[in-house]
Every structure is written in structure tokens, then in C-alpha cells.
PDB file of C-alpha atoms and ligand atoms in Angstrom:
ATOM      1  CA  MET A 996      31.813  45.680  70.681  1.00  0.00           C
ATOM      2  CA  SER A 997      29.420  48.412  69.893  1.00  0.00           C
ATOM      3  CA  TYR A 998      26.064  46.794  70.433  1.00  0.00           C
ATOM      4  CA  VAL A 999      25.184  49.444  72.959  1.00  0.00           C
ATOM      5  CA  GLY A1000      23.191  51.900  70.968  1.00  0.00           C
ATOM      6  CA  PRO A1001      21.166  55.038  71.397  1.00  0.00           C
ATOM      7  CA  GLU A1002      18.100  53.005  72.243  1.00  0.00           C
ATOM      8  CA  PHE A1003      19.506  52.569  75.696  1.00  0.00           C
ATOM      9  CA  GLU A1004      17.997  54.307  78.667  1.00  0.00           C
ATOM     10  CA  PRO A1005      19.811  57.175  80.358  1.00  0.00           C
ATOM     11  CA  PRO A1006      22.674  55.743  82.396  1.00  0.00           C
ATOM     12  CA  GLN A1007      21.399  57.044  85.719  1.00  0.00           C
ATOM     13  CA  GLN A1008      18.342  54.851  85.584  1.00  0.00           C
ATOM     14  CA  ARG A1009      20.416  51.786  85.025  1.00  0.00           C
ATOM     15  CA  ARG A1010      23.059  52.263  87.642  1.00  0.00           C
ATOM     16  CA  PRO A1011      22.827  49.866  90.525  1.00  0.00           C
ATOM     17  CA  ARG A1012      23.252  52.044  93.562  1.00  0.00           C
ATOM     18  CA  ARG A1013      24.954  49.371  95.570  1.00  0.00           C
ATOM     19  CA  GLY A1014      27.591  48.622  92.952  1.00  0.00           C
ATOM     20  CA  PRO A1015      30.428  50.663  94.450  1.00  0.00           C
ATOM     21  CA  LEU A1016      29.815  49.312  97.935  1.00  0.00           C
ATOM     22  CA  THR A1017      29.810  45.786  96.639  1.00  0.00           C
ATOM     23  CA  VAL A1018      33.043  46.444  94.823  1.00  0.00           C
ATOM     24  CA  ALA A1019      34.649  47.978  97.854  1.00  0.00           C
ATOM     25  CA  LEU A1020      33.701  45.022  99.990  1.00  0.00           C
ATOM     26  CA  ALA A1021      34.917  42.591  97.409  1.00  0.00           C
ATOM     27  CA  ALA A1022      38.209  44.419  97.181  1.00  0.00           C
ATOM     28  CA  LEU A1023      38.642  44.056 100.917  1.00  0.00           C
ATOM     29  CA  VAL A1024      38.073  40.344 100.744  1.00  0.00           C
ATOM     30  CA  PRO A1025      39.971  39.236  97.654  1.00  0.00           C
ATOM     31  CA  GLY A1026      39.972  35.602  98.730  1.00  0.00           C
ATOM     32  CA  ALA A1027      36.241  35.506  98.457  1.00  0.00           C
ATOM     33  CA  LEU A1028      35.990  37.486  95.261  1.00  0.00           C
ATOM     34  CA  LEU A1029      34.941  34.592  93.135  1.00  0.00           C
ATOM     35  CA  GLY A1030      32.315  33.606  95.625  1.00  0.00           C
ATOM     36  CA  TRP A1031      31.042  37.132  95.593  1.00  0.00           C
ATOM     37  CA  VAL A1032      30.790  37.271  91.837  1.00  0.00           C
ATOM     38  CA  VAL A1033      29.050  33.930  91.703  1.00  0.00           C
ATOM     39  CA  TYR A1034      26.644  35.044  94.373  1.00  0.00           C
ATOM     40  CA  GLU A1035      25.884  38.311  92.688  1.00  0.00           C
ATOM     41  CA  ALA A1036      25.472  36.553  89.379  1.00  0.00           C
ATOM     42  CA  ALA A1037      22.827  34.243  90.777  1.00  0.00           C
ATOM     43  CA  GLY A1038      20.380  37.109  90.704  1.00  0.00           C
ATOM     44  CA  GLY A1039      21.970  38.403  87.553  1.00  0.00           C
ATOM     45  CA  SER A1040      20.910  39.270  84.108  1.00  0.00           C
ATOM     46  CA  ALA A1041      18.638  37.588  81.690  1.00  0.00           C
ATOM     47  CA  ALA A1042      19.553  36.526  78.207  1.00  0.00           C
ATOM     48  CA  ASP A1043      20.229  39.112  75.532  1.00  0.00           C
ATOM     49  CA  GLY A1044      21.428  41.572  78.119  1.00  0.00           C
ATOM     50  CA  SER A1045      17.824  42.395  78.862  1.00  0.00           C
ATOM     51  CA  GLY A1046      18.740  42.268  82.526  1.00  0.00           C
ATOM     52  CA  ARG A1047      19.882  45.826  82.100  1.00  0.00           C
ATOM     53  CA  GLY A1048      16.346  47.123  82.278  1.00  0.00           C
ATOM     54  CA  THR A1049      15.096  45.795  85.541  1.00  0.00           C
ATOM     55  CA  SER A1050      17.037  46.692  88.626  1.00  0.00           C
ATOM     56  CA  ALA A1051      17.069  43.537  90.634  1.00  0.00           C
ATOM     57  CA  ALA A1052      18.788  44.723  93.751  1.00  0.00           C
ATOM     58  CA  PRO A1053      21.815  42.744  94.826  1.00  0.00           C
ATOM     59  CA  THR A1054      20.489  40.545  97.570  1.00  0.00           C
ATOM     60  CA  SER A1055      23.198  41.097 100.092  1.00  0.00           C
ATOM     61  CA  VAL A1056      26.587  42.714 100.306  1.00  0.00           C
ATOM     62  CA  SER A1057      27.675  40.299 102.992  1.00  0.00           C
ATOM     63  CA  SER A1058      27.908  37.626 100.333  1.00  0.00           C
ATOM     64  CA  PRO A1059      31.709  37.694  99.990  1.00  0.00           C
ATOM     65  CA  ALA A1060      31.819  35.083 102.696  1.00  0.00           C
ATOM     66  CA  SER A1061      29.599  32.759 100.710  1.00  0.00           C
ATOM     67  CA  PRO A1062      31.472  29.695  99.567  1.00  0.00           C
ATOM     68  CA  ARG A1063      31.425  28.771  95.939  1.00  0.00           C
ATOM     69  CA  SER A1064      29.280  25.839  95.161  1.00  0.00           C
ATOM     70  CA  ALA A1065      31.869  24.081  93.033  1.00  0.00           C
ATOM     71  CA  SER A1066      35.123  23.438  94.840  1.00  0.00           C
ATOM     72  CA  PRO A1067      36.323  25.728  97.604  1.00  0.00           C
ATOM     73  CA  THR A1068      39.935  24.696  97.146  1.00  0.00           C
ATOM     74  CA  ASP A1069      39.938  26.269  93.704  1.00  0.00           C
ATOM     75  CA  ASP A1070      38.998  29.550  95.299  1.00  0.00           C
ATOM     76  CA  ALA A1071      42.045  29.431  97.464  1.00  0.00           C
ATOM     77  CA  LYS A1072      44.183  28.662  94.470  1.00  0.00           C
ATOM     78  CA  ALA A1073      42.713  31.427  92.365  1.00  0.00           C
ATOM     79  CA  SER A1074      42.852  33.982  95.122  1.00  0.00           C
ATOM     80  CA  ALA A1075      46.528  33.346  95.636  1.00  0.00           C
ATOM     81  CA  GLY A1076      47.062  35.265  92.413  1.00  0.00           C
ATOM     82  CA  ALA A1077      49.854  33.328  90.782  1.00  0.00           C
ATOM     83  CA  PRO A1078      48.629  29.904  89.808  1.00  0.00           C
ATOM     84  CA  ALA A1079      49.938  26.827  91.515  1.00  0.00           C
ATOM     85  CA  SER A1080      52.990  25.219  90.012  1.00  0.00           C
ATOM     86  CA  GLY A1081      52.594  22.797  87.170  1.00  0.00           C
ATOM     87  CA  SER A1082      52.522  23.215  83.465  1.00  0.00           C
ATOM     88  CA  LEU A1083      49.451  23.791  81.365  1.00  0.00           C
ATOM     89  CA  LYS A1084      51.029  21.617  78.707  1.00  0.00           C
ATOM     90  CA  GLY A1085      48.320  20.007  76.639  1.00  0.00           C
ATOM     91  CA  LYS A1086      45.771  22.695  77.409  1.00  0.00           C
ATOM     92  CA  VAL A1087      44.568  24.703  74.442  1.00  0.00           C
ATOM     93  CA  VAL A1088      43.318  28.265  74.700  1.00  0.00           C
ATOM     94  CA  VAL A1089      41.800  30.150  71.785  1.00  0.00           C
ATOM     95  CA  ILE A1090      42.013  33.929  71.968  1.00  0.00           C
ATOM     96  CA  ASP A1091      39.654  35.908  69.774  1.00  0.00           C
ATOM     97  CA  PRO A1092      40.665  39.559  69.417  1.00  0.00           C
ATOM     98  CA  GLY A1093      37.392  41.232  68.551  1.00  0.00           C
ATOM     99  CA  HIS A1094      36.907  42.916  65.130  1.00  0.00           C
ATOM    100  CA  ASN A1095      39.681  43.749  62.661  1.00  0.00           C
ATOM    101  CA  PRO A1096      41.245  47.120  61.836  1.00  0.00           C
ATOM    102  CA  GLY A1097      40.484  46.409  58.169  1.00  0.00           C
ATOM    103  CA  ASN A1098      36.766  46.020  58.760  1.00  0.00           C
ATOM    104  CA  PHE A1099      36.295  49.770  58.253  1.00  0.00           C
ATOM    105  CA  ARG A1100      37.460  49.357  54.644  1.00  0.00           C
ATOM    106  CA  HIS A1101      35.485  46.183  53.963  1.00  0.00           C
ATOM    107  CA  THR A1102      31.964  47.082  54.943  1.00  0.00           C
ATOM    108  CA  ALA A1103      30.361  45.024  52.162  1.00  0.00           C
ATOM    109  CA  GLU A1104      32.168  41.890  53.294  1.00  0.00           C
ATOM    110  CA  ILE A1105      31.512  42.312  56.986  1.00  0.00           C
ATOM    111  CA  ASN A1106      27.864  43.214  56.448  1.00  0.00           C
ATOM    112  CA  ARG A1107      27.263  39.868  54.757  1.00  0.00           C
ATOM    113  CA  GLN A1108      24.860  37.839  56.847  1.00  0.00           C
ATOM    114  CA  VAL A1109      26.013  34.602  58.446  1.00  0.00           C
ATOM    115  CA  ASP A1110      24.024  31.898  60.187  1.00  0.00           C
ATOM    116  CA  ILE A1111      24.478  31.957  63.967  1.00  0.00           C
ATOM    117  CA  GLY A1112      21.990  29.187  64.648  1.00  0.00           C
ATOM    118  CA  THR A1113      19.290  31.269  66.256  1.00  0.00           C
ATOM    119  CA  ASN A1114      19.180  33.740  63.358  1.00  0.00           C
ATOM    120  CA  ARG A1115      21.306  35.463  60.772  1.00  0.00           C
ATOM    121  CA  LYS A1116      23.613  38.297  61.634  1.00  0.00           C
ATOM    122  CA  GLU A1117      26.382  40.428  60.149  1.00  0.00           C
ATOM    123  CA  CYS A1118      29.650  38.607  59.562  1.00  0.00           C
ATOM    124  CA  ASP A1119      31.455  41.078  61.802  1.00  0.00           C
ATOM    125  CA  THR A1120      31.294  44.722  62.838  1.00  0.00           C
ATOM    126  CA  THR A1121      33.831  47.517  62.804  1.00  0.00           C
ATOM    127  CA  GLY A1122      33.943  47.774  66.564  1.00  0.00           C
ATOM    128  CA  THR A1123      34.238  51.055  68.376  1.00  0.00           C
ATOM    129  CA  SER A1124      37.102  53.418  69.210  1.00  0.00           C
ATOM    130  CA  THR A1125      38.052  56.070  71.716  1.00  0.00           C
ATOM    131  CA  ASN A1126      37.067  59.617  70.854  1.00  0.00           C
ATOM    132  CA  ALA A1127      40.702  60.190  69.929  1.00  0.00           C
ATOM    133  CA  GLY A1128      40.581  57.349  67.393  1.00  0.00           C
ATOM    134  CA  TYR A1129      42.276  54.428  69.149  1.00  0.00           C
ATOM    135  CA  THR A1130      40.317  51.535  67.725  1.00  0.00           C
ATOM    136  CA  GLU A1131      38.826  48.617  69.554  1.00  0.00           C
ATOM    137  CA  ALA A1132      40.415  46.298  66.978  1.00  0.00           C
ATOM    138  CA  ARG A1133      43.906  47.550  67.894  1.00  0.00           C
ATOM    139  CA  PHE A1134      43.120  47.318  71.586  1.00  0.00           C
ATOM    140  CA  THR A1135      41.858  43.752  71.377  1.00  0.00           C
ATOM    141  CA  LEU A1136      44.869  42.536  69.417  1.00  0.00           C
ATOM    142  CA  ASP A1137      47.301  44.154  71.825  1.00  0.00           C
ATOM    143  CA  VAL A1138      45.629  42.593  74.869  1.00  0.00           C
ATOM    144  CA  ALA A1139      45.486  39.285  72.988  1.00  0.00           C
ATOM    145  CA  HIS A1140      49.228  39.338  72.355  1.00  0.00           C
ATOM    146  CA  ARG A1141      49.936  40.087  75.992  1.00  0.00           C
ATOM    147  CA  LEU A1142      47.553  37.354  77.092  1.00  0.00           C
ATOM    148  CA  ARG A1143      49.075  34.852  74.684  1.00  0.00           C
ATOM    149  CA  ALA A1144      52.542  35.499  76.091  1.00  0.00           C
ATOM    150  CA  LEU A1145      51.325  34.966  79.649  1.00  0.00           C
ATOM    151  CA  LEU A1146      49.491  31.739  78.818  1.00  0.00           C
ATOM    152  CA  GLU A1147      52.338  30.316  76.775  1.00  0.00           C
ATOM    153  CA  LYS A1148      54.669  31.001  79.686  1.00  0.00           C
ATOM    154  CA  GLN A1149      52.410  28.653  81.680  1.00  0.00           C
ATOM    155  CA  GLY A1150      52.795  25.980  79.041  1.00  0.00           C
ATOM    156  CA  ALA A1151      49.427  26.351  77.332  1.00  0.00           C
ATOM    157  CA  THR A1152      48.988  26.086  73.588  1.00  0.00           C
ATOM    158  CA  VAL A1153      47.422  29.284  72.262  1.00  0.00           C
ATOM    159  CA  ARG A1154      45.607  29.829  68.986  1.00  0.00           C
ATOM    160  CA  MET A1155      44.397  33.196  67.766  1.00  0.00           C
ATOM    161  CA  THR A1156      41.372  33.774  65.553  1.00  0.00           C
ATOM    162  CA  ARG A1157      43.262  36.622  63.899  1.00  0.00           C
ATOM    163  CA  ASP A1158      46.708  38.148  64.208  1.00  0.00           C
ATOM    164  CA  GLY A1159      48.488  41.176  62.854  1.00  0.00           C
ATOM    165  CA  ASP A1160      49.393  39.351  59.659  1.00  0.00           C
ATOM    166  CA  GLY A1161      45.948  37.875  59.174  1.00  0.00           C
ATOM    167  CA  PRO A1162      43.195  38.566  56.678  1.00  0.00           C
ATOM    168  CA  ALA A1163      42.252  42.126  55.755  1.00  0.00           C
ATOM    169  CA  TRP A1164      38.869  41.818  57.449  1.00  0.00           C
ATOM    170  CA  GLY A1165      36.996  39.513  59.772  1.00  0.00           C
ATOM    171  CA  PRO A1166      37.004  36.622  60.305  1.00  0.00           C
ATOM    172  CA  CYS A1167      33.230  36.367  60.549  1.00  0.00           C
ATOM    173  CA  VAL A1168      31.760  35.637  63.947  1.00  0.00           C
ATOM    174  CA  ASP A1169      30.717  32.109  62.967  1.00  0.00           C
ATOM    175  CA  GLN A1170      34.265  31.382  61.853  1.00  0.00           C
ATOM    176  CA  ARG A1171      35.659  32.823  65.077  1.00  0.00           C
ATOM    177  CA  ALA A1172      33.566  30.285  66.981  1.00  0.00           C
ATOM    178  CA  ARG A1173      34.556  27.445  64.681  1.00  0.00           C
ATOM    179  CA  ILE A1174      38.254  28.141  65.156  1.00  0.00           C
ATOM    180  CA  GLY A1175      37.809  27.457  68.868  1.00  0.00           C
ATOM    181  CA  ASN A1176      35.759  24.350  68.157  1.00  0.00           C
ATOM    182  CA  ALA A1177      38.244  22.954  65.653  1.00  0.00           C
ATOM    183  CA  ALA A1178      41.091  23.511  68.096  1.00  0.00           C
ATOM    184  CA  HIS A1179      39.126  21.599  70.756  1.00  0.00           C
ATOM    185  CA  ALA A1180      39.936  24.500  73.014  1.00  0.00           C
ATOM    186  CA  ASP A1181      39.780  23.918  76.741  1.00  0.00           C
ATOM    187  CA  ALA A1182      38.858  27.584  77.037  1.00  0.00           C
ATOM    188  CA  ALA A1183      38.153  30.374  74.580  1.00  0.00           C
ATOM    189  CA  ILE A1184      37.934  34.099  75.162  1.00  0.00           C
ATOM    190  CA  SER A1185      36.795  36.898  72.909  1.00  0.00           C
ATOM    191  CA  ILE A1186      38.325  40.247  73.841  1.00  0.00           C
ATOM    192  CA  HIS A1187      36.438  43.496  73.326  1.00  0.00           C
ATOM    193  CA  ALA A1188      35.957  47.009  74.648  1.00  0.00           C
ATOM    194  CA  ASP A1189      32.588  48.657  74.617  1.00  0.00           C
ATOM    195  CA  GLY A1190      31.238  51.751  72.899  1.00  0.00           C
ATOM    196  CA  ALA A1191      28.700  53.071  75.389  1.00  0.00           C
ATOM    197  CA  ALA A1192      27.945  56.587  76.599  1.00  0.00           C
ATOM    198  CA  GLN A1193      30.286  58.882  78.502  1.00  0.00           C
ATOM    199  CA  GLY A1194      29.822  58.102  82.189  1.00  0.00           C
ATOM    200  CA  ASP A1195      29.154  54.429  81.532  1.00  0.00           C
ATOM    201  CA  ARG A1196      32.163  52.728  83.013  1.00  0.00           C
ATOM    202  CA  GLY A1197      33.560  49.385  83.954  1.00  0.00           C
ATOM    203  CA  PHE A1198      34.059  45.905  82.549  1.00  0.00           C
ATOM    204  CA  HIS A1199      31.684  43.046  82.020  1.00  0.00           C
ATOM    205  CA  VAL A1200      32.086  39.434  81.058  1.00  0.00           C
ATOM    206  CA  ILE A1201      29.495  38.016  78.662  1.00  0.00           C
ATOM    207  CA  LEU A1202      28.387  34.445  79.261  1.00  0.00           C
ATOM    208  CA  PRO A1203      26.571  32.275  76.722  1.00  0.00           C
ATOM    209  CA  GLY A1204      22.898  31.758  77.470  1.00  0.00           C
ATOM    210  CA  SER A1205      21.296  28.437  76.702  1.00  0.00           C
ATOM    211  CA  VAL A1206      20.285  28.212  73.051  1.00  0.00           C
ATOM    212  CA  HIS A1207      19.412  25.226  70.885  1.00  0.00           C
ATOM    213  CA  ALA A1208      18.529  26.188  67.353  1.00  0.00           C
ATOM    214  CA  GLY A1209      20.041  25.312  64.014  1.00  0.00           C
ATOM    215  CA  ALA A1210      23.789  24.910  64.363  1.00  0.00           C
ATOM    216  CA  ALA A1211      23.695  26.475  67.814  1.00  0.00           C
ATOM    217  CA  ASP A1212      23.591  24.291  70.893  1.00  0.00           C
ATOM    218  CA  THR A1213      25.181  25.929  73.892  1.00  0.00           C
ATOM    219  CA  ARG A1214      23.590  23.675  76.479  1.00  0.00           C
ATOM    220  CA  PRO A1215      26.784  21.704  77.190  1.00  0.00           C
ATOM    221  CA  ILE A1216      28.917  24.837  77.552  1.00  0.00           C
ATOM    222  CA  VAL A1217      26.674  27.106  79.611  1.00  0.00           C
ATOM    223  CA  GLY A1218      27.878  25.701  82.937  1.00  0.00           C
ATOM    224  CA  PRO A1219      31.622  25.588  82.269  1.00  0.00           C
ATOM    225  CA  SER A1220      31.495  28.947  80.507  1.00  0.00           C
ATOM    226  CA  ARG A1221      29.875  30.504  83.560  1.00  0.00           C
ATOM    227  CA  ASP A1222      32.635  29.030  85.690  1.00  0.00           C
ATOM    228  CA  LEU A1223      35.264  30.406  83.316  1.00  0.00           C
ATOM    229  CA  GLY A1224      33.639  33.821  83.111  1.00  0.00           C
ATOM    230  CA  THR A1225      33.109  34.146  86.831  1.00  0.00           C
ATOM    231  CA  ARG A1226      36.746  33.406  87.484  1.00  0.00           C
ATOM    232  CA  ILE A1227      37.864  35.922  84.870  1.00  0.00           C
ATOM    233  CA  ALA A1228      35.585  38.607  86.306  1.00  0.00           C
ATOM    234  CA  GLY A1229      37.133  38.145  89.723  1.00  0.00           C
ATOM    235  CA  THR A1230      40.737  38.072  88.603  1.00  0.00           C
ATOM    236  CA  PHE A1231      40.253  40.933  86.120  1.00  0.00           C
ATOM    237  CA  LEU A1232      38.800  43.117  88.828  1.00  0.00           C
ATOM    238  CA  ARG A1233      41.649  42.349  91.166  1.00  0.00           C
ATOM    239  CA  ALA A1234      44.376  42.829  88.564  1.00  0.00           C
ATOM    240  CA  THR A1235      43.066  46.062  87.061  1.00  0.00           C
ATOM    241  CA  GLY A1236      40.962  47.690  89.766  1.00  0.00           C
ATOM    242  CA  GLU A1237      38.479  48.389  86.992  1.00  0.00           C
ATOM    243  CA  PRO A1238      35.004  48.229  88.522  1.00  0.00           C
ATOM    244  CA  PRO A1239      32.266  45.988  87.164  1.00  0.00           C
ATOM    245  CA  SER A1240      30.077  47.790  84.645  1.00  0.00           C
ATOM    246  CA  ASN A1241      27.810  50.468  86.080  1.00  0.00           C
ATOM    247  CA  TYR A1242      25.446  50.186  83.090  1.00  0.00           C
ATOM    248  CA  LEU A1243      24.993  46.439  82.579  1.00  0.00           C
ATOM    249  CA  GLY A1244      24.903  43.419  84.872  1.00  0.00           C
ATOM    250  CA  HIS A1245      23.735  45.132  88.072  1.00  0.00           C
ATOM    251  CA  GLY A1246      27.244  45.517  89.419  1.00  0.00           C
ATOM    252  CA  THR A1247      28.110  41.839  88.997  1.00  0.00           C
ATOM    253  CA  GLY A1248      30.366  42.295  85.970  1.00  0.00           C
ATOM    254  CA  LEU A1249      28.468  39.424  84.358  1.00  0.00           C
ATOM    255  CA  VAL A1250      25.919  39.521  81.548  1.00  0.00           C
ATOM    256  CA  THR A1251      24.319  36.553  79.793  1.00  0.00           C
ATOM    257  CA  ARG A1252      23.492  36.832  76.088  1.00  0.00           C
ATOM    258  CA  THR A1253      22.002  34.615  73.410  1.00  0.00           C
ATOM    259  CA  ASP A1254      22.471  36.914  70.411  1.00  0.00           C
ATOM    260  CA  LEU A1255      26.186  36.557  69.792  1.00  0.00           C
ATOM    261  CA  GLY A1256      27.312  34.163  67.064  1.00  0.00           C
ATOM    262  CA  GLY A1257      30.709  33.801  68.673  1.00  0.00           C
ATOM    263  CA  LEU A1258      29.045  32.267  71.719  1.00  0.00           C
ATOM    264  CA  ASN A1259      26.009  30.582  70.151  1.00  0.00           C
ATOM    265  CA  LEU A1260      28.114  28.489  67.803  1.00  0.00           C
ATOM    266  CA  SER A1261      30.795  27.588  70.334  1.00  0.00           C
ATOM    267  CA  THR A1262      31.086  23.985  71.454  1.00  0.00           C
ATOM    268  CA  VAL A1263      33.887  24.803  73.887  1.00  0.00           C
ATOM    269  CA  PRO A1264      33.738  26.877  77.092  1.00  0.00           C
ATOM    270  CA  LYS A1265      33.826  30.462  75.940  1.00  0.00           C
ATOM    271  CA  VAL A1266      33.148  33.976  77.189  1.00  0.00           C
ATOM    272  CA  PHE A1267      33.543  37.526  75.942  1.00  0.00           C
ATOM    273  CA  ILE A1268      35.053  40.285  78.016  1.00  0.00           C
ATOM    274  CA  GLU A1269      34.281  43.956  77.482  1.00  0.00           C
ATOM    275  CA  CYS A1270      37.311  45.402  79.239  1.00  0.00           C
ATOM    276  CA  GLY A1271      35.930  48.924  79.574  1.00  0.00           C
ATOM    277  CA  ASN A1272      34.071  51.634  77.698  1.00  0.00           C
ATOM    278  CA  MET A1273      36.184  53.298  75.019  1.00  0.00           C
ATOM    279  CA  ARG A1274      33.754  56.228  74.827  1.00  0.00           C
ATOM    280  CA  ASP A1275      34.155  57.158  78.477  1.00  0.00           C
ATOM    281  CA  SER A1276      37.079  59.486  79.133  1.00  0.00           C
ATOM    282  CA  LYS A1277      38.175  57.778  82.359  1.00  0.00           C
ATOM    283  CA  ASP A1278      37.987  54.290  80.883  1.00  0.00           C
ATOM    284  CA  ALA A1279      39.652  55.486  77.675  1.00  0.00           C
ATOM    285  CA  ALA A1280      42.625  56.746  79.669  1.00  0.00           C
ATOM    286  CA  LEU A1281      43.062  53.220  81.009  1.00  0.00           C
ATOM    287  CA  LEU A1282      42.411  51.359  77.776  1.00  0.00           C
ATOM    288  CA  THR A1283      45.028  53.425  75.934  1.00  0.00           C
ATOM    289  CA  SER A1284      47.694  52.678  78.549  1.00  0.00           C
ATOM    290  CA  GLY A1285      50.052  49.822  77.753  1.00  0.00           C
ATOM    291  CA  ALA A1286      50.701  49.260  81.445  1.00  0.00           C
ATOM    292  CA  TRP A1287      46.979  48.940  82.073  1.00  0.00           C
ATOM    293  CA  ARG A1288      46.537  46.562  79.141  1.00  0.00           C
ATOM    294  CA  GLN A1289      49.232  44.392  80.666  1.00  0.00           C
ATOM    295  CA  ARG A1290      47.269  44.265  83.914  1.00  0.00           C
ATOM    296  CA  ALA A1291      44.138  43.466  81.929  1.00  0.00           C
ATOM    297  CA  ALA A1292      45.893  40.583  80.210  1.00  0.00           C
ATOM    298  CA  GLN A1293      47.245  39.427  83.563  1.00  0.00           C
ATOM    299  CA  GLY A1294      43.775  39.434  85.079  1.00  0.00           C
ATOM    300  CA  ILE A1295      42.273  37.513  82.159  1.00  0.00           C
ATOM    301  CA  SER A1296      45.157  35.066  82.219  1.00  0.00           C
ATOM    302  CA  GLU A1297      44.754  34.318  85.909  1.00  0.00           C
ATOM    303  CA  GLY A1298      41.076  33.540  85.447  1.00  0.00           C
ATOM    304  CA  ILE A1299      41.751  31.221  82.524  1.00  0.00           C
ATOM    305  CA  VAL A1300      44.613  29.470  84.299  1.00  0.00           C
ATOM    306  CA  SER A1301      42.487  28.952  87.388  1.00  0.00           C
ATOM    307  CA  PHE A1302      39.750  27.439  85.203  1.00  0.00           C
ATOM    308  CA  LEU A1303      42.173  25.199  83.313  1.00  0.00           C
ATOM    309  CA  ARG A1304      43.721  23.838  86.458  1.00  0.00           C
ATOM    310  CA  THR A1305      40.387  22.453  87.556  1.00  0.00           C
ATOM    311  CA  SER A1306      38.986  21.307  84.204  1.00  0.00           C
TER     312      SER A1306
HETATM  313 ZN1  LIG B 500      33.608  44.592  70.230  1.00  0.00          ZN
END
């Protein structure tokens, strides 16, 4: 995604100073990772990513010991890495690889406005790329394929919003949401990588904020999506070692937004993940590595599987 534009403040002013310490602590206590992320998220960002401006200091770095409010046994399961035995047969996951390599050649089509409930917005965007030209659209499809293989191995049914042999552009963001809805997905994930400034690093998971306007009504999915996203943030961090974003989310790796059609129009639990910043040289080195993308897919998969086993 490339919603991060030049209007942003200089990175230094947005960097939560305690981020690295929090990460280090969390890494030392992997079993409590999810609890940590949940805890950090409690003081987290406001809708529309506006949380980036104010620097609400993380309340406490001793929070890894905090139990999750939901069900502590799930923590144990998730923290064990490999999911417990048992098939995910009957569970449906929709994977949405962000953008489309053909979008660059179909600007008229993707600039067409679609209704996302709260307002109208472009059908899709081109996405970003590394400075060397590796596109976000290629990255997202590759991670999606790896993730699909991992989930299918667990017995889940996987649908993709686009695949290599798909349409020349899009689909539009409203359609991407509707594919998940029509599939009655138990979980849906939209995969992206960001296009922020050099020096901005790390991943973040985007959760749907509560919206109720037009065709958008996220109220039923806000809670389960937060659960899904929190799990993915924890397992992604552990699998990849990629730190939570140092430019959004105050070191929690979680951001809530109400301006994304793919979330606003979803009726199934859904989150986005921005796996890293393609415009940062250190992150780009990771994002362009197949071995790293496999770890990314593994981390996302573990979070989804953990969510599915309790839903
Ligand atoms: Zn994107």
C-alpha cells in the first residue's frame, strides 16, 4: 500500500522511543507475545491511522506477563508455534494479494471511483515497489502463494481475490471485500508492503475500525478482526524477527483504520498486513528474499491457524 505520503511528519518525531525495548522484551517472552500485543494495542491508535501523530507512550514494558482477556489456553497453543493437531477442514480463508502488476497499465480503470460505504474511493492503486523495481503486487502474490500452501496443508479451504492468471487489473477494493463475504470466510487477510520513507521500518497489521454507513457495517467484525490481527502480529514478529513499525502504531504493530474499502465492506473477520517498507533499504533486502517471504507466510499462517482453532 502506498497511502503513506509526503504529508507525513519527519520519521524521528513519530518514533516511539520505547519500541525497541518493548520488542526485545517481547522476544524474550514469546509465550506472552500475544498478551503483550493486546496490551500495547489497548492504548493504541485511533481510526484512520491518526494515532500516528500523538505519541501515547506505551504504558508499561512489563506487560508481557499480562494475560489475554479472551482465553489463556489459546495463548499457550499459539505460542507453541506449530498449531495443535487437527484439521482445518471446513474452514475457509480468503487471501487478498494487494494490488495487481497490471494496474500500472490500467490507470483509467483503477482510478474509477467505487463506493466503500463511508465514501467513494479509487477502485485500486498501483501499490509501491522497492527502489530497484520489485513491485508490491509481485511481493503480495508470492507471499499469498506461500501462505495458501501452508494453510491448505492444514486442511483449510483457501480462496484468492486474484492469482497469476487473473484479470489484467484490480479487482477493485469493494470486490476484494465481497469475495471474502461471498466465500463466508472464517478469516480474510489482505497482504501488502508499504511505501514509506527510508528509515521507516517494520510491519504493521491494520484492523478495521467501527464504521456504519451505506454498505459498510463493520461493527460485527471489529472484535474478531482485532483478535485475528493481534494473533498475526505476534506470530509474524516471532517468525520473521521483523520489528513492529517504527512510524505507525506506537510500536504495537497494530493500526486501526476506517478508510479502507477492503475492510469497511467486509462482513467477515479481516485484517491487512503491511509486511515491511519497500522504500527502506534494510526492509527491502528482506522483502526481496524468498527465504524471508517464506518466514513471513509462516508467521501469517500461524496467526490465522491460531484464530481458526478458537473460532
Ligand atoms: Zn498496498
